Amino acid sequence: MLKRKLLLEDGTVFTGVGFGSDREISGEVVFNTSMTGYQEIISDPSYCGQIVTLTYPLIGNYGINRDDFETVAPFINGLIVKEYSEFPSNFRSDETIDSYLKAHDIPGLSGIDTRKLTKCIRNAGTMRGYIANAEVTDEEILARLSNIPVLRNQVKQTSTSNPYIVPGRGRRIVLVDFGMKHGILRELTKRNCHVTVVPYNYSAENILRLKPDGIMLTNGPGDPQDVPEAIEMIQKVIHEIPIFGICLGHQLLALACGAETEKMKFGHRGGNHPVKDLINGKTFLTSQNHGYAVKTSTLTNTDLELTQIALNDHSVEGIRHKVFPAFSVQYHPESSPGPEDSNYLFDDFLSLIEQNSTKQEEKVYA
């Protein structure tokens, strides 16, 4: 087995055994606390350019199957685990996690204390790291890491290049793809929506020309302020078409309405984050994956209303517009992987579309 190591930009070193691809790689090191769903995590485009640490100690024990992918090809830079299973046991398993990573040229590192690594990130904040062969000196790795520019504009890498249609007989939805998880598309098609998926930089004029009943703003990687095209588009359509934003889409809606976002110390990534709805007083568990958040204080002078908060740190988890039919959440109601407590939000979106359609008809016949 190839001895490899992870070196963080603060000089901390973790030595273990390599699996997957044997190439060297750098990236922002983050952690996910989910106990299951590693296949969905690996294939989530929101992890573009990141090295993902899974805190659950055994990964790969049910293998990789054809059904649980969130995108066609993964965008993660690397994977770190305590132990990976070489012999998975599950009737749906098609291959091992090792062979899957090899096929996509993604390096893995096992045999390290992932709980200790997680504590390092929680204490110091998210850091960049570098996975290399063990014989490479720490000084050489730090020199390489210092010369690698911080990754920006990840949305451009993960978004679709051209529009395409997923046909249905129901409401017509334009889905703006910032790095979409397929779970979002699945929930819309489950409700028989006619979905037109468009690139992240699709103009407001072109979207309105499609005559949509609603607009979905998807999840995606990176800093929302790196996507000014989307902010401008939202500002032009929000007064005409109902909007539902998820994760990055939530942050972009906030920016378009005058609020601000900020980078979190280590983000929220896991399948058990409690969120409280301030409207009905209910609390539910959510699946989350984000490193940026809307600044609560900046909502004050906008037309946005705070609707949901995270119970762990009271960060913004939900907002809605006071005038126009638009709302968003920071977490993932499509729940892959994770609890399905908030799946009802897709139905709420369709109800909002119905209400808006009724209002428009009343105006015409008034």
mmCIF file of C-alpha atoms in Angstrom:
data_model
loop_
_atom_site.group_PDB
_atom_site.id
_atom_site.type_symbol
_atom_site.label_atom_id
_atom_site.label_comp_id
_atom_site.label_asym_id
_atom_site.label_seq_id
_atom_site.Cartn_x
_atom_site.Cartn_y
_atom_site.Cartn_z
ATOM 1 C CA MET A 1 0.000 0.000 0.000
ATOM 2 C CA LEU A 2 1.185 3.503 -0.854
ATOM 3 C CA LYS A 3 2.004 5.599 2.199
ATOM 4 C CA ARG A 4 0.615 9.119 1.762
ATOM 5 C CA LYS A 5 0.015 12.204 3.857
ATOM 6 C CA LEU A 6 -2.152 15.267 4.186
ATOM 7 C CA LEU A 7 -0.487 18.558 5.076
ATOM 8 C CA LEU A 8 -2.676 21.491 6.148
ATOM 9 C CA GLU A 9 -1.604 25.055 5.460
ATOM 10 C CA ASP A 10 -0.926 25.603 9.187
ATOM 11 C CA GLY A 11 1.724 22.846 9.027
ATOM 12 C CA THR A 12 -0.304 20.036 10.628
ATOM 13 C CA VAL A 13 0.478 16.630 9.086
ATOM 14 C CA PHE A 14 -1.610 13.440 8.949
ATOM 15 C CA THR A 15 0.037 10.300 7.575
ATOM 16 C CA GLY A 16 -1.934 7.343 6.279
ATOM 17 C CA VAL A 17 -2.441 5.029 3.329
ATOM 18 C CA GLY A 18 -3.548 6.057 -0.132
ATOM 19 C CA PHE A 19 -6.404 4.572 -2.147
ATOM 20 C CA GLY A 20 -8.173 5.645 -5.307
ATOM 21 C CA SER A 21 -5.945 7.689 -7.621
ATOM 22 C CA ASP A 22 -2.290 8.161 -6.661
ATOM 23 C CA ARG A 23 -1.975 11.716 -8.000
ATOM 24 C CA GLU A 24 -1.149 14.629 -5.726
ATOM 25 C CA ILE A 25 -3.878 17.190 -5.107
ATOM 26 C CA SER A 26 -4.697 20.329 -3.128
ATOM 27 C CA GLY A 27 -8.008 21.781 -2.026
ATOM 28 C CA GLU A 28 -10.008 23.278 0.804
ATOM 29 C CA VAL A 29 -10.365 20.587 3.497
ATOM 30 C CA VAL A 30 -13.905 20.269 4.872
ATOM 31 C CA PHE A 31 -15.729 17.651 6.921
ATOM 32 C CA ASN A 32 -19.129 15.975 6.704
ATOM 33 C CA THR A 33 -20.687 14.320 9.758
ATOM 34 C CA SER A 34 -23.234 12.089 7.979
ATOM 35 C CA MET A 35 -23.256 8.414 8.969
ATOM 36 C CA THR A 36 -24.482 7.240 5.556
ATOM 37 C CA GLY A 37 -24.737 8.646 2.043
ATOM 38 C CA TYR A 38 -21.068 8.794 1.088
ATOM 39 C CA GLN A 39 -21.946 8.175 -2.577
ATOM 40 C CA GLU A 40 -24.272 11.195 -2.655
ATOM 41 C CA ILE A 41 -21.656 13.298 -0.846
ATOM 42 C CA ILE A 42 -18.881 12.371 -3.270
ATOM 43 C CA SER A 43 -21.106 13.203 -6.256
ATOM 44 C CA ASP A 44 -22.493 16.494 -4.865
ATOM 45 C CA PRO A 45 -21.252 19.342 -7.132
ATOM 46 C CA SER A 46 -21.248 21.734 -4.164
ATOM 47 C CA TYR A 47 -17.977 20.071 -3.066
ATOM 48 C CA CYS A 48 -16.218 21.227 -6.250
ATOM 49 C CA GLY A 49 -12.492 21.685 -5.596
ATOM 50 C CA GLN A 50 -12.667 20.494 -1.979
ATOM 51 C CA ILE A 51 -11.055 17.620 -0.106
ATOM 52 C CA VAL A 52 -13.882 15.997 1.836
ATOM 53 C CA THR A 53 -13.308 14.365 5.217
ATOM 54 C CA LEU A 54 -15.952 11.881 6.345
ATOM 55 C CA THR A 55 -16.130 11.639 10.137
ATOM 56 C CA TYR A 56 -17.957 8.303 10.228
ATOM 57 C CA PRO A 57 -15.184 5.729 10.742
ATOM 58 C CA LEU A 58 -16.096 3.101 8.091
ATOM 59 C CA ILE A 59 -16.802 4.208 4.521
ATOM 60 C CA GLY A 60 -17.589 2.107 1.468
ATOM 61 C CA ASN A 61 -19.157 -0.843 3.269
ATOM 62 C CA TYR A 62 -22.220 -0.879 0.989
ATOM 63 C CA GLY A 63 -20.246 -0.088 -2.150
ATOM 64 C CA ILE A 64 -21.144 2.171 -5.064
ATOM 65 C CA ASN A 65 -24.385 1.622 -7.002
ATOM 66 C CA ARG A 66 -25.963 3.071 -10.133
ATOM 67 C CA ASP A 67 -28.903 4.812 -8.411
ATOM 68 C CA ASP A 68 -27.539 7.128 -5.711
ATOM 69 C CA PHE A 69 -25.478 9.614 -7.706
ATOM 70 C CA GLU A 70 -26.241 13.335 -7.467
ATOM 71 C CA THR A 71 -24.443 14.149 -10.723
ATOM 72 C CA VAL A 72 -22.908 12.225 -13.625
ATOM 73 C CA ALA A 73 -19.283 12.910 -12.640
ATOM 74 C CA PRO A 74 -17.910 13.955 -9.219
ATOM 75 C CA PHE A 75 -16.204 17.314 -8.648
ATOM 76 C CA ILE A 76 -14.404 16.666 -5.344
ATOM 77 C CA ASN A 77 -10.602 16.942 -5.346
ATOM 78 C CA GLY A 78 -9.980 14.275 -2.728
ATOM 79 C CA LEU A 79 -11.543 12.044 -0.056
ATOM 80 C CA ILE A 80 -10.284 11.367 3.479
ATOM 81 C CA VAL A 81 -11.601 8.501 5.628
ATOM 82 C CA LYS A 82 -10.611 6.584 8.740
ATOM 83 C CA GLU A 83 -11.134 3.229 7.032
ATOM 84 C CA TYR A 84 -12.548 2.192 3.661
ATOM 85 C CA SER A 85 -14.114 -1.164 2.862
ATOM 86 C CA GLU A 86 -12.377 -3.237 0.190
ATOM 87 C CA PHE A 87 -15.177 -5.814 0.163
ATOM 88 C CA PRO A 88 -18.590 -4.098 0.283
ATOM 89 C CA SER A 89 -21.717 -6.098 1.047
ATOM 90 C CA ASN A 90 -24.960 -4.883 -0.508
ATOM 91 C CA PHE A 91 -27.227 -6.341 -3.181
ATOM 92 C CA ARG A 92 -27.139 -3.033 -5.115
ATOM 93 C CA SER A 93 -23.356 -2.668 -5.070
ATOM 94 C CA ASP A 94 -21.692 -2.431 -8.480
ATOM 95 C CA GLU A 95 -18.136 -1.554 -7.453
ATOM 96 C CA THR A 96 -15.944 -0.498 -4.535
ATOM 97 C CA ILE A 97 -15.299 3.068 -3.489
ATOM 98 C CA ASP A 98 -11.624 2.501 -4.346
ATOM 99 C CA SER A 99 -12.367 1.514 -7.943
ATOM 100 C CA TYR A 100 -14.833 4.394 -8.322
ATOM 101 C CA LEU A 101 -12.251 6.962 -7.203
ATOM 102 C CA LYS A 102 -9.632 5.403 -9.481
ATOM 103 C CA ALA A 103 -12.025 5.639 -12.443
ATOM 104 C CA HIS A 104 -12.461 9.385 -11.825
ATOM 105 C CA ASP A 105 -8.797 10.061 -10.930
ATOM 106 C CA ILE A 106 -9.651 11.188 -7.386
ATOM 107 C CA PRO A 107 -7.088 10.478 -4.643
ATOM 108 C CA GLY A 108 -8.148 9.099 -1.283
ATOM 109 C CA LEU A 109 -6.389 8.951 2.063
ATOM 110 C CA SER A 110 -7.257 6.422 4.766
ATOM 111 C CA GLY A 111 -5.863 5.294 8.087
ATOM 112 C CA ILE A 112 -5.766 8.708 9.762
ATOM 113 C CA ASP A 113 -7.662 10.029 12.784
ATOM 114 C CA THR A 114 -10.512 11.833 11.010
ATOM 115 C CA ARG A 115 -12.013 12.987 14.321
ATOM 116 C CA LYS A 116 -8.730 14.745 15.184
ATOM 117 C CA LEU A 117 -8.632 16.317 11.721
ATOM 118 C CA THR A 118 -12.201 17.525 12.211
ATOM 119 C CA LYS A 119 -11.271 19.118 15.532
ATOM 120 C CA CYS A 120 -8.371 20.912 13.844
ATOM 121 C CA ILE A 121 -10.755 22.387 11.278
ATOM 122 C CA ARG A 122 -13.329 23.317 13.917
ATOM 123 C CA ASN A 123 -10.682 25.087 16.022
ATOM 124 C CA ALA A 124 -8.699 26.841 13.287
ATOM 125 C CA GLY A 125 -11.419 27.141 10.640
ATOM 126 C CA THR A 126 -11.468 25.706 7.145
ATOM 127 C CA MET A 127 -7.962 25.383 5.707
ATOM 128 C CA ARG A 128 -6.427 24.349 2.443
ATOM 129 C CA GLY A 129 -4.539 21.086 2.358
ATOM 130 C CA TYR A 130 -2.356 19.001 0.090
ATOM 131 C CA ILE A 131 -2.324 15.206 -0.349
ATOM 132 C CA ALA A 132 1.079 13.879 -1.443
ATOM 133 C CA ASN A 133 3.280 10.821 -1.222
ATOM 134 C CA ALA A 134 4.867 10.391 2.216
ATOM 135 C CA GLU A 135 8.449 10.883 0.993
ATOM 136 C CA VAL A 136 7.764 14.445 -0.186
ATOM 137 C CA THR A 137 9.055 16.854 2.475
ATOM 138 C CA ASP A 138 6.683 19.077 4.402
ATOM 139 C CA GLU A 139 8.640 22.137 3.328
ATOM 140 C CA GLU A 140 8.233 21.256 -0.344
ATOM 141 C CA ILE A 141 4.490 20.669 0.067
ATOM 142 C CA LEU A 142 3.997 23.990 1.871
ATOM 143 C CA ALA A 143 5.902 25.744 -0.912
ATOM 144 C CA ARG A 144 3.654 24.132 -3.529
ATOM 145 C CA LEU A 145 0.520 24.991 -1.557
ATOM 146 C CA SER A 146 1.515 28.636 -1.203
ATOM 147 C CA ASN A 147 1.853 28.942 -4.977
ATOM 148 C CA ILE A 148 -1.595 27.492 -5.747
ATOM 149 C CA PRO A 149 -4.229 30.237 -6.177
ATOM 150 C CA VAL A 150 -7.457 30.053 -4.196
ATOM 151 C CA LEU A 151 -10.136 28.395 -6.317
ATOM 152 C CA ARG A 152 -12.849 30.775 -7.546
ATOM 153 C CA ASN A 153 -15.803 30.637 -9.939
ATOM 154 C CA GLN A 154 -16.556 26.961 -9.274
ATOM 155 C CA VAL A 155 -20.138 27.467 -10.484
ATOM 156 C CA LYS A 156 -18.844 27.837 -14.033
ATOM 157 C CA GLN A 157 -17.275 24.364 -13.732
ATOM 158 C CA THR A 158 -20.371 22.626 -12.383
ATOM 159 C CA SER A 159 -23.242 24.294 -14.261
ATOM 160 C CA THR A 160 -24.647 22.895 -17.483
ATOM 161 C CA SER A 161 -23.281 24.535 -20.639
ATOM 162 C CA ASN A 162 -26.521 24.425 -22.615
ATOM 163 C CA PRO A 163 -30.236 24.472 -21.750
ATOM 164 C CA TYR A 164 -32.174 21.215 -21.874
ATOM 165 C CA ILE A 165 -35.726 20.085 -21.109
ATOM 166 C CA VAL A 166 -37.077 17.377 -18.817
ATOM 167 C CA PRO A 167 -40.683 17.182 -20.038
ATOM 168 C CA GLY A 168 -43.774 17.010 -17.878
ATOM 169 C CA ARG A 169 -47.445 17.951 -18.034
ATOM 170 C CA GLY A 170 -47.536 20.121 -14.934
ATOM 171 C CA ARG A 171 -46.233 23.562 -14.047
ATOM 172 C CA ARG A 172 -43.428 24.960 -16.188
ATOM 173 C CA ILE A 173 -40.309 25.485 -14.084
ATOM 174 C CA VAL A 174 -37.042 27.085 -15.169
ATOM 175 C CA LEU A 175 -34.273 25.507 -13.086
ATOM 176 C CA VAL A 176 -31.139 27.678 -12.982
ATOM 177 C CA ASP A 177 -28.258 25.235 -12.590
ATOM 178 C CA PHE A 178 -25.434 26.500 -10.354
ATOM 179 C CA GLY A 179 -24.176 22.957 -9.709
ATOM 180 C CA MET A 180 -27.455 21.117 -9.326
ATOM 181 C CA LYS A 181 -27.956 17.984 -7.301
ATOM 182 C CA HIS A 182 -30.117 15.578 -9.279
ATOM 183 C CA GLY A 183 -32.319 15.188 -6.207
ATOM 184 C CA ILE A 184 -33.813 18.629 -6.895
ATOM 185 C CA LEU A 185 -34.698 17.635 -10.437
ATOM 186 C CA ARG A 186 -36.119 14.368 -9.145
ATOM 187 C CA GLU A 187 -38.482 16.146 -6.735
ATOM 188 C CA LEU A 188 -39.780 18.453 -9.474
ATOM 189 C CA THR A 189 -40.346 15.656 -11.991
ATOM 190 C CA LYS A 190 -42.011 13.581 -9.261
ATOM 191 C CA ARG A 191 -44.586 16.382 -9.158
ATOM 192 C CA ASN A 192 -44.955 16.212 -12.963
ATOM 193 C CA CYS A 193 -43.348 19.611 -13.547
ATOM 194 C CA HIS A 194 -42.105 20.539 -17.012
ATOM 195 C CA VAL A 195 -38.517 21.548 -16.236
ATOM 196 C CA THR A 196 -36.193 23.603 -18.408
ATOM 197 C CA VAL A 197 -32.651 23.489 -17.021
ATOM 198 C CA VAL A 198 -30.562 26.545 -17.943
ATOM 199 C CA PRO A 199 -26.931 27.608 -17.287
ATOM 200 C CA TYR A 200 -25.946 29.815 -14.368
ATOM 201 C CA ASN A 201 -25.450 32.854 -16.620
ATOM 202 C CA TYR A 202 -28.723 32.599 -18.547
ATOM 203 C CA SER A 203 -30.170 36.090 -18.897
ATOM 204 C CA ALA A 204 -33.428 37.317 -17.384
ATOM 205 C CA GLU A 205 -34.700 38.140 -20.869
ATOM 206 C CA ASN A 206 -34.152 34.580 -22.071
ATOM 207 C CA ILE A 207 -35.751 33.117 -18.940
ATOM 208 C CA LEU A 208 -38.851 35.307 -19.297
ATOM 209 C CA ARG A 209 -39.091 34.295 -22.958
ATOM 210 C CA LEU A 210 -39.635 30.704 -21.765
ATOM 211 C CA LYS A 211 -42.850 31.835 -19.997
ATOM 212 C CA PRO A 212 -42.159 29.882 -16.786
ATOM 213 C CA ASP A 213 -44.654 29.489 -13.950
ATOM 214 C CA GLY A 214 -41.787 29.404 -11.449
ATOM 215 C CA ILE A 215 -38.000 29.664 -11.169
ATOM 216 C CA MET A 216 -35.844 27.304 -9.116
ATOM 217 C CA LEU A 217 -32.397 28.482 -7.984
ATOM 218 C CA THR A 218 -30.278 25.432 -7.195
ATOM 219 C CA ASN A 219 -27.383 24.636 -4.929
ATOM 220 C CA GLY A 220 -23.807 25.063 -6.101
ATOM 221 C CA PRO A 221 -20.217 25.507 -4.927
ATOM 222 C CA GLY A 222 -18.158 28.484 -3.826
ATOM 223 C CA ASP A 223 -18.765 32.113 -2.933
ATOM 224 C CA PRO A 224 -22.164 33.486 -4.081
ATOM 225 C CA GLN A 225 -20.551 36.854 -4.790
ATOM 226 C CA ASP A 226 -18.623 35.143 -7.611
ATOM 227 C CA VAL A 227 -21.907 34.865 -9.563
ATOM 228 C CA PRO A 228 -22.936 38.489 -10.302
ATOM 229 C CA GLU A 229 -24.779 37.402 -13.458
ATOM 230 C CA ALA A 230 -27.267 35.445 -11.370
ATOM 231 C CA ILE A 231 -27.779 38.296 -8.900
ATOM 232 C CA GLU A 232 -28.638 40.656 -11.757
ATOM 233 C CA MET A 233 -30.992 38.077 -13.293
ATOM 234 C CA ILE A 234 -32.883 37.569 -10.017
ATOM 235 C CA GLN A 235 -33.356 41.314 -9.592
ATOM 236 C CA LYS A 236 -35.006 41.483 -13.027
ATOM 237 C CA VAL A 237 -37.411 38.538 -12.625
ATOM 238 C CA ILE A 238 -38.375 38.571 -8.942
ATOM 239 C CA HIS A 239 -41.321 40.936 -9.478
ATOM 240 C CA GLU A 240 -42.779 38.715 -12.217
ATOM 241 C CA ILE A 241 -42.130 35.023 -11.455
ATOM 242 C CA PRO A 242 -42.308 33.024 -8.170
ATOM 243 C CA ILE A 243 -38.840 31.945 -6.989
ATOM 244 C CA PHE A 244 -37.617 29.109 -4.764
ATOM 245 C CA GLY A 245 -33.910 29.061 -3.838
ATOM 246 C CA ILE A 246 -31.888 26.239 -2.279
ATOM 247 C CA CYS A 247 -28.443 26.607 -0.641
ATOM 248 C CA LEU A 248 -26.387 28.774 -3.051
ATOM 249 C CA GLY A 249 -29.690 29.800 -4.643
ATOM 250 C CA HIS A 250 -30.792 31.006 -1.196
ATOM 251 C CA GLN A 251 -27.658 33.118 -0.807
ATOM 252 C CA LEU A 252 -28.048 34.593 -4.298
ATOM 253 C CA LEU A 253 -31.656 35.569 -3.593
ATOM 254 C CA ALA A 254 -30.498 37.336 -0.418
ATOM 255 C CA LEU A 255 -27.755 39.211 -2.288
ATOM 256 C CA ALA A 256 -30.186 40.221 -5.030
ATOM 257 C CA CYS A 257 -32.485 41.739 -2.416
ATOM 258 C CA GLY A 258 -29.771 43.788 -0.689
ATOM 259 C CA ALA A 259 -28.584 41.462 2.091
ATOM 260 C CA GLU A 260 -24.982 40.298 2.530
ATOM 261 C CA THR A 261 -23.252 36.932 2.837
ATOM 262 C CA GLU A 262 -20.146 35.832 4.732
ATOM 263 C CA LYS A 263 -17.786 32.872 4.828
ATOM 264 C CA MET A 264 -18.373 30.635 7.845
ATOM 265 C CA LYS A 265 -15.581 29.365 10.068
ATOM 266 C CA PHE A 266 -16.051 25.733 9.013
ATOM 267 C CA GLY A 267 -19.527 25.569 7.476
ATOM 268 C CA HIS A 268 -22.409 23.144 7.904
ATOM 269 C CA ARG A 269 -22.000 19.735 6.288
ATOM 270 C CA GLY A 270 -24.004 16.769 7.517
ATOM 271 C CA GLY A 271 -27.400 15.104 7.683
ATOM 272 C CA ASN A 272 -28.634 15.997 11.165
ATOM 273 C CA HIS A 273 -28.708 19.804 11.454
ATOM 274 C CA PRO A 274 -31.734 21.050 13.455
ATOM 275 C CA VAL A 275 -33.644 24.008 12.017
ATOM 276 C CA LYS A 276 -36.496 25.948 13.616
ATOM 277 C CA ASP A 277 -39.303 27.469 11.572
ATOM 278 C CA LEU A 278 -40.088 30.855 13.130
ATOM 279 C CA ILE A 279 -43.501 31.016 11.436
ATOM 280 C CA ASN A 280 -45.064 27.830 12.822
ATOM 281 C CA GLY A 281 -42.635 27.114 15.675
ATOM 282 C CA LYS A 282 -41.750 23.628 14.416
ATOM 283 C CA THR A 283 -38.246 22.139 14.503
ATOM 284 C CA PHE A 284 -36.951 19.582 12.016
ATOM 285 C CA LEU A 285 -33.694 17.934 10.942
ATOM 286 C CA THR A 286 -32.035 18.895 7.669
ATOM 287 C CA SER A 287 -29.254 17.872 5.300
ATOM 288 C CA GLN A 288 -26.723 20.675 4.797
ATOM 289 C CA ASN A 289 -23.607 21.456 2.775
ATOM 290 C CA HIS A 290 -22.459 25.067 2.690
ATOM 291 C CA GLY A 291 -19.486 27.208 3.669
ATOM 292 C CA TYR A 292 -21.192 30.615 3.282
ATOM 293 C CA ALA A 293 -24.236 32.077 5.025
ATOM 294 C CA VAL A 294 -26.506 35.115 4.871
ATOM 295 C CA LYS A 295 -25.600 37.721 7.516
ATOM 296 C CA THR A 296 -28.610 38.064 9.813
ATOM 297 C CA SER A 297 -28.040 41.739 10.611
ATOM 298 C CA THR A 298 -28.155 42.700 6.933
ATOM 299 C CA LEU A 299 -31.748 41.529 6.496
ATOM 300 C CA THR A 300 -33.006 44.521 8.494
ATOM 301 C CA ASN A 301 -33.044 47.111 5.711
ATOM 302 C CA THR A 302 -34.352 44.775 3.008
ATOM 303 C CA ASP A 303 -37.763 43.427 2.003
ATOM 304 C CA LEU A 304 -36.703 40.000 3.249
ATOM 305 C CA GLU A 305 -38.145 38.308 6.317
ATOM 306 C CA LEU A 306 -36.230 35.777 8.401
ATOM 307 C CA THR A 307 -38.322 32.595 8.504
ATOM 308 C CA GLN A 308 -35.977 29.856 9.774
ATOM 309 C CA ILE A 309 -32.827 29.617 11.894
ATOM 310 C CA ALA A 310 -30.231 26.954 12.693
ATOM 311 C CA LEU A 311 -30.554 25.871 16.311
ATOM 312 C CA ASN A 312 -26.829 25.072 16.629
ATOM 313 C CA ASP A 313 -25.543 28.579 15.841
ATOM 314 C CA HIS A 314 -28.663 30.658 15.007
ATOM 315 C CA SER A 315 -27.479 31.332 11.451
ATOM 316 C CA VAL A 316 -29.994 32.146 8.720
ATOM 317 C CA GLU A 317 -31.699 29.041 7.310
ATOM 318 C CA GLY A 318 -34.757 30.506 5.599
ATOM 319 C CA ILE A 319 -36.024 33.805 4.186
ATOM 320 C CA ARG A 320 -39.012 35.037 2.204
ATOM 321 C CA HIS A 321 -39.786 38.256 0.373
ATOM 322 C CA LYS A 322 -42.396 40.500 1.964
ATOM 323 C CA VAL A 323 -43.724 41.817 -1.366
ATOM 324 C CA PHE A 324 -42.929 39.345 -4.147
ATOM 325 C CA PRO A 325 -43.571 35.561 -4.269
ATOM 326 C CA ALA A 326 -40.062 34.397 -3.441
ATOM 327 C CA PHE A 327 -38.549 32.291 -0.643
ATOM 328 C CA SER A 328 -35.447 30.223 -0.026
ATOM 329 C CA VAL A 329 -33.735 27.868 2.409
ATOM 330 C CA GLN A 330 -30.062 27.249 3.198
ATOM 331 C CA TYR A 331 -30.393 23.469 3.587
ATOM 332 C CA HIS A 332 -31.355 20.692 1.140
ATOM 333 C CA PRO A 333 -35.047 19.708 1.160
ATOM 334 C CA GLU A 334 -34.372 17.115 -1.576
ATOM 335 C CA SER A 335 -32.556 15.205 1.193
ATOM 336 C CA SER A 336 -29.891 13.126 -0.495
ATOM 337 C CA PRO A 337 -28.481 12.022 1.811
ATOM 338 C CA GLY A 338 -30.440 12.975 4.890
ATOM 339 C CA PRO A 339 -33.858 13.300 6.523
ATOM 340 C CA GLU A 340 -36.985 14.078 4.505
ATOM 341 C CA ASP A 341 -38.562 16.413 7.062
ATOM 342 C CA SER A 342 -38.479 19.450 4.743
ATOM 343 C CA ASN A 343 -39.523 17.773 1.501
ATOM 344 C CA TYR A 344 -42.854 19.609 1.742
ATOM 345 C CA LEU A 345 -41.137 22.807 0.546
ATOM 346 C CA PHE A 346 -41.442 21.653 -3.053
ATOM 347 C CA ASP A 347 -45.205 21.469 -2.548
ATOM 348 C CA ASP A 348 -45.135 24.913 -0.945
ATOM 349 C CA PHE A 349 -43.378 26.207 -4.058
ATOM 350 C CA LEU A 350 -46.097 24.820 -6.324
ATOM 351 C CA SER A 351 -48.762 26.281 -4.029
ATOM 352 C CA LEU A 352 -47.051 29.677 -4.275
ATOM 353 C CA ILE A 353 -47.146 29.356 -8.058
ATOM 354 C CA GLU A 354 -50.882 28.574 -7.935
ATOM 355 C CA GLN A 355 -51.555 31.572 -5.713
ATOM 356 C CA ASN A 356 -49.566 33.855 -7.991
ATOM 357 C CA SER A 357 -51.349 32.510 -11.071
ATOM 358 C CA THR A 358 -54.731 33.184 -9.457
ATOM 359 C CA LYS A 359 -53.713 36.760 -8.617
ATOM 360 C CA GLN A 360 -52.568 37.378 -12.176
ATOM 361 C CA GLU A 361 -55.868 36.082 -13.546
ATOM 362 C CA GLU A 362 -57.807 38.320 -11.165
ATOM 363 C CA LYS A 363 -55.851 41.326 -12.414
ATOM 364 C CA VAL A 364 -56.672 40.463 -16.022
ATOM 365 C CA TYR A 365 -60.418 40.175 -15.355
ATOM 366 C CA ALA A 366 -60.622 43.082 -12.890
#
